[in-house]
Amino acid sequence: MPTFSSLAFLVLIFVGILGSSHGQLQLNFYSKSCLKAEKMIQDYVQKHIPKAPSLAAALLRMHFHDCFVRGCDASVLLNSTKSTGNQTEKVAIPNQTLRGFSFIDGVKKIVEAECPGVVSCADIVALVARNCGTHFGGPYWNVPTGRRDGRISNSSEALADIPAPTSNFTRLQSSFAKKGLDLKDLVLLSANLKSKKCKSVNDNTTIVEMDPGSFRTFDLSYYKLLLKRRGLFQSDAALLTTSTTKSFIDQLVQGSLKEFYTEFAKAMEKMGKIEVKTGSNGEIRKQCAVVN
């Protein structure tokens, strides 16, 4: 299962995306339309995450996967529909290991009861991700709100846009170059898919910690394990084959936790603004799994 420190690399992946649209996001967007919204979301996380601490990193990962396809518009939450035969992002191979959908539904239910049709699922995902991190002592980052939910979600786009953990360096470089990302941004989770852990490359049911013993912490231990070639995905080895990416990893390990937190927070703020829908674009879903 993903851990906070292991997922920090994923955050940095998105930082250099070119052509991102920041829209009209603003801090305290709901101060007049739903004053209690952010406090309710924070309280929900504080109440329920301690009961399932491994979900914290999973929800952070969900935010990454959502933003990487069609921007941060909660398109990853949409269910496939039998009537149209459309297969959504949720069922694409890269997203079949995502967890926490019912958690987001729980948050949406209480917020919707307080302020019907006001708070987007996209904002809920972004706020939950931040609150999960801070709950376990991770860095705080600002989450400007005002995102609207997308109406389109295609599994083919998720499969094309989210690099596979089995990618070699050439494939990774090509995938990220299409998003306007340079080698410093090319920082992915890596692994040694041992048979005793994953039954096969296509195993989407076995849960394995990427940073053993650290699912309740937000630290640099994953990076130290990475340099010892003890990661979880094959892309680890790919990162260590270039001087640029290895140098970046070395800098993280040799730096202080405070420096890491500062960089991580800045990256999260940038990632949360990728190609957002605001104003009249998109909608405010009544239920996160289906369009209105």
XYZ file of C-alpha atoms in Angstrom:
292
model
C 0.000 0.000 0.000
C 1.295 3.501 -0.691
C 2.766 5.504 2.162
C 3.176 9.250 2.511
C 6.921 9.385 1.956
C 6.736 6.999 -0.990
C 4.002 9.080 -2.603
C 6.007 12.279 -2.345
C 7.699 11.332 -5.601
C 4.313 11.220 -7.283
C 3.642 14.794 -6.232
C 6.824 16.023 -7.856
C 5.812 14.320 -11.085
C 3.104 16.857 -11.696
C 4.958 20.052 -10.818
C 6.366 20.775 -14.254
C 3.235 20.202 -16.295
C 2.973 22.894 -18.969
C -0.184 24.628 -20.057
C -1.945 24.075 -16.745
C -5.052 26.156 -16.171
C -5.391 27.536 -12.655
C -8.846 28.949 -13.251
C -10.367 31.089 -10.534
C -9.470 29.038 -7.483
C -9.286 30.958 -4.233
C -8.762 30.288 -0.565
C -11.992 30.014 1.454
C -14.079 29.855 -1.716
C -17.028 28.517 0.302
C -16.882 31.148 3.066
C -20.235 32.593 1.980
C -21.933 29.680 0.241
C -21.064 26.945 2.774
C -19.130 28.353 5.710
C -18.787 25.055 7.581
C -17.645 23.005 4.585
C -13.881 22.877 5.178
C -14.296 22.376 8.935
C -16.738 19.517 8.342
C -14.309 17.836 5.960
C -11.457 18.227 8.415
C -13.551 16.841 11.275
C -14.594 13.843 9.164
C -10.969 13.004 8.394
C -9.922 13.366 12.042
C -12.753 11.093 13.145
C -12.488 8.323 10.567
C -8.862 8.116 9.387
C -7.576 6.815 12.756
C -9.883 3.827 12.252
C -8.251 3.034 8.887
C -4.839 4.781 8.815
C -3.684 3.051 5.636
C -6.409 4.916 3.754
C -4.614 8.221 4.291
C -1.924 7.552 1.710
C -4.482 5.876 -0.554
C -6.571 9.053 -0.596
C -3.493 11.115 -1.348
C -2.754 8.794 -4.265
C -6.336 9.179 -5.480
C -5.796 12.936 -5.690
C -2.692 12.372 -7.843
C -4.463 10.022 -10.221
C -7.427 12.355 -10.539
C -5.303 15.386 -11.415
C -3.163 13.525 -13.941
C -6.134 12.721 -16.186
C -8.306 15.636 -17.356
C -7.050 17.748 -14.456
C -8.361 17.859 -10.881
C -12.053 17.368 -11.686
C -13.003 14.212 -9.745
C -13.379 12.294 -13.014
C -11.631 9.352 -11.348
C -14.660 8.942 -9.048
C -17.225 8.304 -11.781
C -18.699 4.829 -12.154
C -18.982 3.094 -15.504
C -22.494 3.208 -16.969
C -24.301 0.217 -18.430
C -26.643 2.380 -20.481
C -23.848 3.936 -22.534
C -21.298 1.182 -22.126
C -18.719 3.784 -21.140
C -15.754 2.466 -19.166
C -14.540 5.196 -16.806
C -11.120 5.987 -15.353
C -12.008 4.076 -12.204
C -11.847 0.701 -13.988
C -8.640 1.385 -15.920
C -5.702 -0.814 -14.903
C -3.718 2.028 -13.253
C -6.722 2.820 -11.039
C -7.859 -0.666 -10.120
C -5.738 -0.501 -6.968
C -7.143 2.843 -5.830
C -8.966 2.778 -2.502
C -11.031 5.250 -0.505
C -14.012 5.868 -2.778
C -16.507 5.138 0.010
C -14.582 7.527 2.267
C -15.078 10.350 -0.245
C -18.756 9.382 -0.553
C -19.063 9.668 3.224
C -17.592 13.157 3.221
C -19.815 14.216 0.327
C -22.925 12.963 2.144
C -22.437 15.148 5.216
C -21.397 18.213 3.220
C -24.331 17.777 0.850
C -26.696 17.589 3.816
C -25.365 20.929 5.082
C -25.109 22.695 1.706
C -26.894 20.898 -1.157
C -25.289 21.319 -4.569
C -22.543 23.677 -3.418
C -19.274 21.834 -2.697
C -17.677 19.897 -5.552
C -16.319 16.375 -5.283
C -13.074 17.676 -6.814
C -12.593 20.094 -3.914
C -13.463 17.378 -1.418
C -10.764 15.089 -2.856
C -8.184 17.897 -2.697
C -9.073 18.896 0.886
C -9.210 15.303 2.126
C -5.748 14.616 0.673
C -4.276 17.612 2.513
C -6.041 16.806 5.784
C -4.912 13.173 5.664
C -1.316 14.330 5.376
C -1.444 16.831 8.221
C -3.307 14.386 10.466
C -0.213 12.182 10.592
C 2.216 15.039 11.074
C 2.896 15.791 7.435
C 3.295 19.261 5.918
C 0.420 21.680 5.603
C -0.313 23.226 2.226
C -2.913 25.718 1.084
C -5.828 24.301 -0.875
C -7.579 27.048 -2.804
C -11.051 25.867 -3.784
C -13.671 26.510 -6.435
C -13.073 23.435 -8.610
C -16.024 22.026 -10.465
C -16.606 18.384 -11.323
C -16.029 16.984 -14.791
C -18.690 15.106 -16.731
C -16.324 12.975 -18.831
C -14.264 9.996 -17.689
C -12.649 7.450 -20.011
C -10.612 4.421 -18.991
C -8.523 4.706 -22.150
C -7.273 8.142 -21.092
C -6.210 6.894 -17.668
C -4.386 3.985 -19.273
C -2.600 6.360 -21.639
C -1.801 9.191 -19.218
C -0.726 7.348 -16.057
C 2.701 5.682 -16.586
C 2.903 2.032 -15.636
C 5.085 1.077 -12.642
C 6.798 -1.467 -14.915
C 7.963 1.193 -17.376
C 11.654 1.421 -18.217
C 13.417 4.781 -18.306
C 12.838 5.350 -22.023
C 9.112 4.787 -21.678
C 8.910 6.944 -18.580
C 10.830 9.764 -20.216
C 8.573 9.634 -23.266
C 5.383 9.613 -21.173
C 6.394 12.604 -19.115
C 7.796 14.540 -22.055
C 4.280 14.527 -23.518
C 3.162 16.387 -20.397
C 5.991 18.899 -20.640
C 7.952 17.299 -17.799
C 11.749 17.216 -17.551
C 14.002 14.663 -15.875
C 13.700 16.287 -12.443
C 9.954 15.778 -12.609
C 10.437 12.193 -13.657
C 10.302 10.757 -10.191
C 8.137 7.658 -9.807
C 7.596 4.891 -7.354
C 9.766 1.854 -8.006
C 9.830 -1.855 -7.149
C 10.950 -5.359 -7.043
C 7.753 -7.293 -7.700
C 8.643 -10.424 -5.775
C 6.408 -13.441 -6.150
C 5.823 -13.647 -2.416
C 4.273 -10.181 -2.541
C 2.512 -9.816 -5.890
C 1.168 -12.874 -7.643
C 1.767 -11.291 -11.033
C 2.293 -7.924 -12.722
C -1.492 -7.775 -13.160
C -2.221 -8.534 -9.503
C -4.558 -5.778 -8.314
C -5.695 -7.365 -5.052
C -2.562 -7.973 -2.979
C -1.783 -5.012 -0.704
C 1.904 -4.349 -0.089
C 3.471 -1.426 1.753
C 5.843 0.639 -0.392
C 7.618 1.830 2.739
C 7.246 -0.955 5.350
C 6.168 0.271 8.764
C 5.663 3.911 7.754
C 1.982 4.107 6.880
C 1.362 6.374 9.882
C 4.316 8.674 9.220
C 5.368 11.288 6.707
C 9.137 11.023 6.481
C 12.164 10.409 4.271
C 12.571 6.694 4.961
C 11.201 5.678 1.565
C 13.926 7.617 -0.202
C 16.614 5.950 1.887
C 15.193 2.553 0.978
C 15.045 3.645 -2.641
C 18.801 4.245 -2.727
C 19.252 0.750 -1.318
C 17.154 -0.548 -4.229
C 14.418 -1.707 -1.889
C 11.435 -0.047 -3.551
C 8.255 -1.705 -4.785
C 8.069 -0.899 -8.507
C 10.437 -1.496 -11.409
C 10.527 2.222 -12.143
C 12.754 2.597 -9.055
C 15.607 1.009 -10.933
C 14.895 3.267 -13.893
C 15.248 6.385 -11.737
C 18.599 5.308 -10.405
C 20.057 4.851 -13.889
C 20.329 8.577 -14.610
C 22.604 11.023 -12.815
C 19.954 13.765 -12.810
C 17.230 11.808 -11.043
C 19.649 10.058 -8.690
C 21.131 13.430 -7.730
C 17.665 14.699 -6.870
C 17.023 11.649 -4.691
C 20.378 12.162 -2.939
C 19.476 15.786 -2.214
C 16.202 14.743 -0.604
C 17.880 12.159 1.615
C 20.715 14.448 2.665
C 18.436 17.413 3.329
C 16.308 18.058 6.399
C 12.746 16.911 6.925
C 11.698 20.577 7.079
C 13.196 21.222 3.632
C 11.391 18.177 2.260
C 8.093 19.344 3.768
C 8.498 22.805 2.230
C 9.157 21.394 -1.231
C 6.384 18.849 -0.912
C 3.848 21.509 0.127
C 4.729 23.747 -2.814
C 4.420 20.815 -5.194
C 1.016 19.845 -3.785
C -0.320 23.358 -4.247
C 0.821 23.341 -7.880
C -0.567 19.902 -8.549
C -3.983 20.789 -7.155
C -4.367 23.516 -9.799
C -3.748 21.368 -12.861
C -6.349 22.013 -15.575
C -9.117 22.737 -13.065
C -12.655 23.503 -14.160
C -14.163 26.642 -12.654
C -16.978 29.093 -13.270
C -19.509 27.617 -15.669
C -17.357 24.649 -16.687
C -18.322 21.258 -15.343
C -20.891 20.833 -12.574
C -21.336 20.254 -8.851
C -22.268 16.575 -8.605
C -24.900 15.563 -6.098
C -23.218 12.159 -5.859
C -19.538 11.793 -6.638
C -19.885 8.521 -8.543
C -22.417 9.741 -11.115
C -23.007 12.874 -13.183
C -26.153 14.856 -12.438
